[in-house]
Coordinates of C-alpha atoms in Angstrom, one line a residue:
Chain A
M1 CA 96.7 112.5 113.7
T2 CA 94.4 109.8 114.9
E3 CA 95.0 106.1 114.2
I4 CA 92.4 103.5 113.3
I5 CA 93.2 99.8 113.6
V6 CA 91.9 97.5 110.9
Q7 CA 92.1 93.7 111.3
T8 CA 91.9 91.9 107.9
S9 CA 91.1 88.3 107.5
S10 CA 92.2 87.3 104.0
R11 CA 94.9 88.1 101.5
S12 CA 92.7 90.4 99.4
Q13 CA 89.9 92.3 101.0
L14 CA 88.1 95.6 101.0
I15 CA 86.9 96.7 104.4
D16 CA 84.4 99.6 104.8
I17 CA 85.7 102.1 107.3
T18 CA 83.1 104.8 106.6
K19 CA 81.3 104.4 110.0
E20 CA 84.5 104.6 111.9
L21 CA 85.5 107.8 110.1
K22 CA 82.0 109.3 110.8
R23 CA 82.4 108.4 114.5
L24 CA 85.8 110.2 114.6
I25 CA 84.4 113.3 113.0
R26 CA 81.6 113.5 115.5
K27 CA 83.8 112.7 118.5
N28 CA 86.4 115.4 117.6
E29 CA 83.7 117.9 116.5
W30 CA 85.4 118.5 113.1
K31 CA 83.1 120.8 111.3
D32 CA 84.4 122.3 108.0
G33 CA 87.6 121.4 106.1
L34 CA 89.5 118.5 104.6
L35 CA 89.9 115.1 106.1
A36 CA 93.1 113.3 105.0
V37 CA 92.9 109.5 105.2
W38 CA 96.2 107.6 104.8
T39 CA 97.3 104.1 105.2
P40 CA 101.0 103.8 106.2
H41 CA 101.4 100.3 104.5
T42 CA 102.9 99.7 101.0
T43 CA 100.8 96.6 100.3
A44 CA 97.5 98.2 101.1
A45 CA 95.4 101.2 99.9
I46 CA 92.4 103.5 100.5
T47 CA 89.6 103.8 97.9
V48 CA 86.1 105.1 97.6
N49 CA 83.5 103.0 96.0
E50 CA 79.9 101.5 96.4
N51 CA 79.3 100.1 99.8
A52 CA 75.6 99.0 99.2
D53 CA 76.2 95.7 97.3
P54 CA 79.0 93.6 98.7
D55 CA 79.5 92.1 95.2
V56 CA 81.2 95.4 94.1
P57 CA 84.2 95.2 96.4
A58 CA 84.3 91.4 95.7
D59 CA 84.5 92.1 92.0
I60 CA 87.2 94.7 92.5
T61 CA 89.5 92.3 94.4
S62 CA 88.8 89.3 92.1
F63 CA 89.5 91.3 89.0
L64 CA 92.7 92.9 90.4
N65 CA 93.9 89.4 91.6
N66 CA 93.3 88.0 88.1
K67 CA 95.1 90.8 86.2
I68 CA 97.8 91.4 88.7
P69 CA 98.7 87.9 89.8
K70 CA 100.8 87.0 92.9
N71 CA 103.3 85.0 90.7
W72 CA 104.5 86.8 87.5
G73 CA 108.3 86.7 87.4
F74 CA 108.8 89.5 89.9
S75 CA 112.3 90.2 91.3
H76 CA 111.2 91.2 94.9
M77 CA 111.9 88.2 97.1
E78 CA 109.0 88.6 99.5
G79 CA 106.4 87.3 97.0
N80 CA 104.1 90.3 97.3
S81 CA 105.1 92.6 94.4
D82 CA 101.5 92.3 93.1
A83 CA 100.3 93.9 96.4
H84 CA 102.8 96.8 96.0
I85 CA 101.6 97.4 92.4
K86 CA 97.9 97.3 93.5
S87 CA 98.8 99.8 96.3
S88 CA 100.3 102.3 93.8
L89 CA 97.5 101.9 91.3
V90 CA 94.6 102.4 93.9
G91 CA 96.6 104.8 96.0
C92 CA 97.4 104.9 99.8
S93 CA 95.2 108.0 100.6
E94 CA 92.0 110.0 100.0
T95 CA 91.3 113.6 100.9
I96 CA 87.7 114.1 101.7
M97 CA 85.6 117.3 102.0
V98 CA 83.8 117.9 105.4
E99 CA 81.0 120.4 105.9
D100 CA 78.5 120.8 108.8
G101 CA 80.4 118.0 110.6
K102 CA 79.8 115.5 107.8
M103 CA 81.9 114.0 105.0
L104 CA 80.5 115.0 101.6
L105 CA 80.0 111.6 100.0
G106 CA 77.7 110.5 97.2
T107 CA 74.6 108.3 98.0
W108 CA 76.5 105.1 97.2
Q109 CA 80.0 106.1 98.3
G110 CA 81.8 104.5 101.2
I111 CA 85.5 104.7 102.2
F112 CA 87.3 101.3 102.0
F113 CA 90.6 100.1 103.4
C114 CA 92.1 97.8 100.8
E115 CA 94.1 94.8 102.0
F116 CA 96.3 93.2 99.3
D117 CA 98.7 91.1 101.4
G118 CA 96.8 90.0 104.4
P119 CA 95.6 88.8 106.7
R120 CA 97.3 91.4 108.9
N121 CA 96.8 93.9 111.7
R122 CA 96.7 97.3 109.8
K123 CA 96.6 101.0 110.5
V124 CA 94.7 104.0 108.9
W125 CA 95.8 107.5 109.8
V126 CA 93.3 110.4 109.8
K127 CA 94.1 114.1 110.1
F128 CA 91.6 117.1 109.8
I129 CA 92.5 120.5 108.4
S130 CA 90.1 123.2 109.3
N131 CA 88.8 125.7 106.8
I132 CA 89.2 129.3 107.9
S133 CA 87.5 130.8 104.8
M134 CA 84.0 129.5 105.5
Chain B
M1 CA 80.9 123.2 98.4
T2 CA 80.0 124.2 94.9
E3 CA 78.4 121.7 92.5
I4 CA 79.1 121.5 88.7
I5 CA 76.8 119.5 86.5
V6 CA 78.3 117.4 83.7
Q7 CA 76.1 115.8 81.0
T8 CA 77.8 112.8 79.4
S9 CA 76.9 111.4 76.0
S10 CA 78.4 107.9 75.8
R11 CA 79.2 105.0 78.1
S12 CA 83.0 105.9 78.4
Q13 CA 84.1 109.5 78.0
L14 CA 86.6 112.0 79.4
I15 CA 85.2 115.5 79.6
D16 CA 87.5 118.5 80.1
I17 CA 86.2 120.6 83.1
T18 CA 89.3 122.9 83.4
K19 CA 87.5 126.0 82.1
E20 CA 84.6 125.5 84.4
L21 CA 86.9 125.2 87.4
K22 CA 88.8 128.3 86.4
R23 CA 85.5 130.2 86.1
L24 CA 84.6 129.1 89.7
I25 CA 87.9 130.2 91.1
R26 CA 87.6 133.7 89.4
K27 CA 84.0 134.1 90.5
N28 CA 84.6 133.1 94.1
E29 CA 87.9 135.1 94.3
W30 CA 89.8 132.0 95.6
K31 CA 93.4 133.2 95.8
D32 CA 95.8 130.8 97.6
G33 CA 95.2 127.3 98.9
L34 CA 94.0 123.9 97.9
L35 CA 91.1 123.1 95.6
A36 CA 89.4 119.8 96.3
V37 CA 87.6 118.3 93.3
W38 CA 85.4 115.3 93.9
T39 CA 82.8 113.3 92.0
P40 CA 80.2 111.7 94.2
H41 CA 79.6 108.8 91.8
T42 CA 81.1 105.3 92.1
T43 CA 81.2 104.6 88.3
A44 CA 83.1 107.8 87.4
A45 CA 86.4 109.5 88.3
I46 CA 88.5 112.7 88.1
T47 CA 91.9 112.7 86.4
V48 CA 94.5 115.1 85.2
N49 CA 96.0 114.5 81.7
E50 CA 96.8 116.2 78.4
N51 CA 93.9 118.3 77.0
A52 CA 95.7 119.5 73.8
D53 CA 95.3 116.4 71.5
P54 CA 91.8 114.7 71.8
D55 CA 93.5 111.4 70.9
V56 CA 95.0 111.2 74.4
P57 CA 91.6 111.0 76.3
A58 CA 90.3 108.7 73.5
D59 CA 93.3 106.4 73.9
I60 CA 92.8 106.3 77.7
T61 CA 89.1 105.2 77.4
S62 CA 89.7 102.7 74.6
F63 CA 92.6 101.1 76.4
L64 CA 90.7 100.9 79.7
N65 CA 87.6 99.4 78.0
N66 CA 89.8 96.8 76.3
K67 CA 91.6 95.7 79.5
I68 CA 88.7 96.1 81.9
P69 CA 85.8 94.8 79.8
K70 CA 82.1 95.2 80.7
N71 CA 81.6 91.5 80.7
W72 CA 84.1 89.4 82.6
G73 CA 82.3 87.0 84.9
F74 CA 81.5 89.7 87.5
S75 CA 79.1 89.0 90.4
H76 CA 77.5 92.5 90.7
M77 CA 74.1 92.2 88.9
E78 CA 74.0 95.7 87.5
G79 CA 76.5 94.9 84.8
N80 CA 78.8 97.9 85.5
S81 CA 81.5 96.3 87.7
D82 CA 84.0 97.4 85.1
A83 CA 83.0 101.0 85.7
H84 CA 83.4 100.6 89.5
I85 CA 86.9 99.1 89.0
K86 CA 87.9 102.0 86.6
S87 CA 86.6 104.4 89.3
S88 CA 88.9 103.0 92.0
L89 CA 91.9 102.8 89.7
V90 CA 91.7 106.4 88.4
G91 CA 90.3 107.8 91.6
C92 CA 87.2 110.0 92.4
S93 CA 89.1 113.2 93.3
E94 CA 92.1 115.5 92.8
T95 CA 93.5 118.1 95.2
I96 CA 94.9 121.0 93.2
M97 CA 97.2 123.9 94.3
V98 CA 95.9 127.4 93.8
E99 CA 98.1 130.6 93.9
D100 CA 97.4 134.1 92.8
G101 CA 93.9 133.1 91.9
K102 CA 95.1 130.4 89.5
M103 CA 95.3 126.6 89.5
L104 CA 99.0 125.5 89.3
L105 CA 98.8 123.2 86.2
G106 CA 101.5 122.1 83.8
T107 CA 101.4 123.4 80.2
W108 CA 99.5 120.4 78.9
Q109 CA 97.5 119.5 82.0
G110 CA 93.7 119.7 82.1
I111 CA 91.2 118.3 84.6
F112 CA 88.9 115.7 83.3
F113 CA 85.6 114.2 84.5
C114 CA 85.8 110.5 83.6
E115 CA 82.5 108.8 82.7
F116 CA 82.6 105.0 82.8
D117 CA 78.9 104.1 82.9
G118 CA 77.1 106.8 80.9
P119 CA 75.4 108.5 79.3
R120 CA 74.2 110.2 82.5
N121 CA 73.7 113.5 84.2
R122 CA 76.7 113.7 86.6
K123 CA 78.0 116.0 89.4
V124 CA 81.4 117.3 90.4
W125 CA 81.9 118.9 93.8
V126 CA 84.5 121.6 94.4
K127 CA 85.7 123.0 97.8
F128 CA 88.4 125.6 98.4
I129 CA 90.6 125.6 101.5
S130 CA 92.4 128.8 102.0
N131 CA 96.1 129.0 103.0
I132 CA 96.8 131.1 106.0
S133 CA 100.6 130.7 106.0
M134 CA 101.3 132.6 102.8
Chain C
M1 CA 105.0 126.7 95.6
T2 CA 108.5 125.3 95.6
E3 CA 109.9 123.5 92.6
I4 CA 112.1 120.4 92.6
I5 CA 114.0 119.3 89.5
V6 CA 114.3 115.6 88.8
Q7 CA 116.6 114.3 86.0
T8 CA 115.5 110.9 84.8
S9 CA 117.8 108.5 82.9
S10 CA 115.5 105.9 81.2
R11 CA 112.1 105.7 79.7
S12 CA 110.5 104.1 82.8
Q13 CA 111.9 104.8 86.2
L14 CA 110.8 105.4 89.8
I15 CA 113.0 108.0 91.6
D16 CA 112.8 108.4 95.4
I17 CA 112.3 112.0 96.3
T18 CA 111.6 111.5 100.0
K19 CA 114.9 113.0 101.2
E20 CA 114.4 116.1 99.0
L21 CA 110.9 116.6 100.5
K22 CA 112.2 116.2 104.0
R23 CA 114.9 118.8 103.3
L24 CA 112.3 121.3 102.0
I25 CA 110.1 120.8 105.1
R26 CA 113.1 121.4 107.4
K27 CA 114.4 124.4 105.4
N28 CA 110.9 126.1 105.3
E29 CA 110.1 125.2 108.9
W30 CA 106.8 123.7 107.9
K31 CA 105.3 122.2 111.1
D32 CA 101.7 121.0 111.0
G33 CA 99.5 120.7 108.0
L34 CA 99.2 119.1 104.6
L35 CA 102.0 118.9 102.0
A36 CA 100.7 118.8 98.4
V37 CA 103.1 117.2 96.0
W38 CA 102.3 117.5 92.3
T39 CA 104.1 116.8 89.0
P40 CA 103.0 119.1 86.1
H41 CA 103.7 116.5 83.4
T42 CA 101.1 114.3 81.7
T43 CA 103.4 111.4 81.1
A44 CA 104.7 111.1 84.7
A45 CA 103.2 110.5 88.2
I46 CA 103.8 110.6 91.9
T47 CA 103.4 107.5 94.1
V48 CA 104.0 106.2 97.6
N49 CA 105.6 102.7 97.9
E50 CA 108.4 100.8 99.5
N51 CA 111.8 102.4 99.2
A52 CA 113.9 99.7 101.1
D53 CA 114.3 97.0 98.4
P54 CA 115.0 98.5 94.9
D55 CA 113.3 95.4 93.4
V56 CA 109.9 96.9 94.4
P57 CA 110.0 100.0 92.1
A58 CA 111.7 97.8 89.4
D59 CA 108.8 95.3 89.6
I60 CA 106.2 98.1 89.4
T61 CA 107.8 99.6 86.2
S62 CA 108.4 96.2 84.5
F63 CA 104.8 95.1 85.2
L64 CA 103.3 98.3 84.0
N65 CA 105.4 98.2 80.8
N66 CA 104.3 94.7 80.1
K67 CA 100.6 95.3 80.7
I68 CA 100.4 98.8 79.2
P69 CA 102.8 98.5 76.2
K70 CA 104.2 101.4 74.2
N71 CA 102.7 100.0 71.0
W72 CA 99.1 99.0 71.1
G73 CA 97.2 100.5 68.3
F74 CA 96.9 104.0 69.9
S75 CA 95.7 107.0 68.0
H76 CA 97.9 109.7 69.6
M77 CA 100.7 110.3 67.1
E78 CA 103.5 111.0 69.7
G79 CA 103.9 107.3 70.5
N80 CA 103.5 107.8 74.3
S81 CA 99.9 107.1 75.0
D82 CA 101.0 104.3 77.3
A83 CA 102.7 106.9 79.4
H84 CA 99.6 109.1 79.5
I85 CA 97.5 106.0 80.7
K86 CA 100.1 105.1 83.4
S87 CA 100.0 108.8 84.6
S88 CA 96.2 108.7 85.0
L89 CA 96.2 105.3 86.8
V90 CA 99.0 106.1 89.2
G91 CA 98.0 109.8 89.6
C92 CA 100.0 113.0 89.3
S93 CA 99.9 114.0 93.0
E94 CA 99.9 113.0 96.7
T95 CA 98.7 115.0 99.7
I96 CA 100.8 114.1 102.7
M97 CA 100.2 114.8 106.5
V98 CA 102.9 116.8 108.3
E99 CA 103.2 117.0 112.1
D100 CA 106.0 118.2 114.3
G101 CA 107.9 119.2 111.2
K102 CA 107.8 115.7 109.8
M103 CA 105.9 113.8 107.0
L104 CA 103.8 111.1 108.5
L105 CA 105.0 108.1 106.6
G106 CA 104.9 104.3 107.3
T107 CA 108.2 102.5 108.1
W108 CA 108.6 101.4 104.5
Q109 CA 107.0 104.3 102.7
G110 CA 108.9 106.6 100.4
I111 CA 107.6 109.2 97.9
F112 CA 108.5 108.4 94.3
F113 CA 108.5 110.5 91.1
C114 CA 107.4 108.1 88.3
E115 CA 108.9 108.7 84.9
F116 CA 107.0 107.0 82.1
D117 CA 108.4 108.7 79.0
G118 CA 112.0 109.6 79.7
P119 CA 114.7 110.3 79.9
R120 CA 113.8 113.9 80.6
N121 CA 114.4 116.9 82.8
R122 CA 111.2 116.9 85.1
K123 CA 109.6 119.1 87.7
V124 CA 107.8 118.4 91.0
W125 CA 105.8 121.1 92.7
V126 CA 105.4 121.3 96.5
K127 CA 103.0 123.5 98.5
F128 CA 102.4 123.4 102.3
I129 CA 99.0 124.3 103.8
S130 CA 99.3 125.0 107.5
N131 CA 96.8 123.7 110.0
I132 CA 95.2 126.3 112.3
S133 CA 93.2 123.9 114.4
M134 CA 96.1 122.2 116.1

């Protein structure tokens, strides 16, 4: 497992980690298989979405913040239950196909780290499983 | 990686692709491992749900359309931010167990392609990772 | 594939299955690879979230029940369309990294079975894919 560090700068934020994942695949010469991407935090997530227009990740965070507000009569005393809920809805991982040393992504797809309770110093874990049945 | 083409006919629609996936598994003689199913679009998704009563996928799309409306004060100029949000909440992929040449699915489970910004000509990518530790 | 039985006791409930998964990994001597965890039900899900403070899973279920109510003008006659929607939003599976015979989880992360239409006798399926490229 390889660890990536992501430094976030606001409470809610989507950060594009596609380039860093590509760099890891090249560096480790991962060729054909599945790339598991996982964040070990319970108030963050991993998602795939458009990374061309920055309005797309901005719309995602503003909509989620409006519909899943920080204050809503939650029981959990830390005041971040909204972030835990967003984490379970978006999901803490993605499993990505790799062929010829490249992630198979659509033209507009990028991989994002989703911060829901920042700013914080965050981790993303990456593990490659090689395909033997090529 | 093998590509499936899905032609959608309305803006929001769940299309059952279970039979097509079963056909690919048989044709390629995939026996034991994990089947990665991924859509390369950022306004679509893959989900698993009941494929017996067509009211179930219809209820899913009508509820999501009501709660995540097309017009909501979004910044993204293309007018489909709702579809991007639905894509991140439902998720663009599923990773499915295969044994004895069959997907391990519950009695009522089917695999659906989710269109959130159609009608369009869409793709689903499929990749099999064989298990060596049987 | 190995099956776990989960007995739920209310309509909506998150049940921590982390210990049971750890026990299976030890018993089967699974060392390095990916652990696929899947529930074969269409009104249930698998999620990863904090398992330290029981208020976190309680806040998740109470928020989801408030925003995705049982009665909402659904078409599906069985009266559990809300549970089908929650299942597609949270997702019926997780794919978890395993190294040195242990799941790679964050300090506060646990694996939960999510019941959305209980109480019922439920199943969770587990399959390990070994990594040959260690």
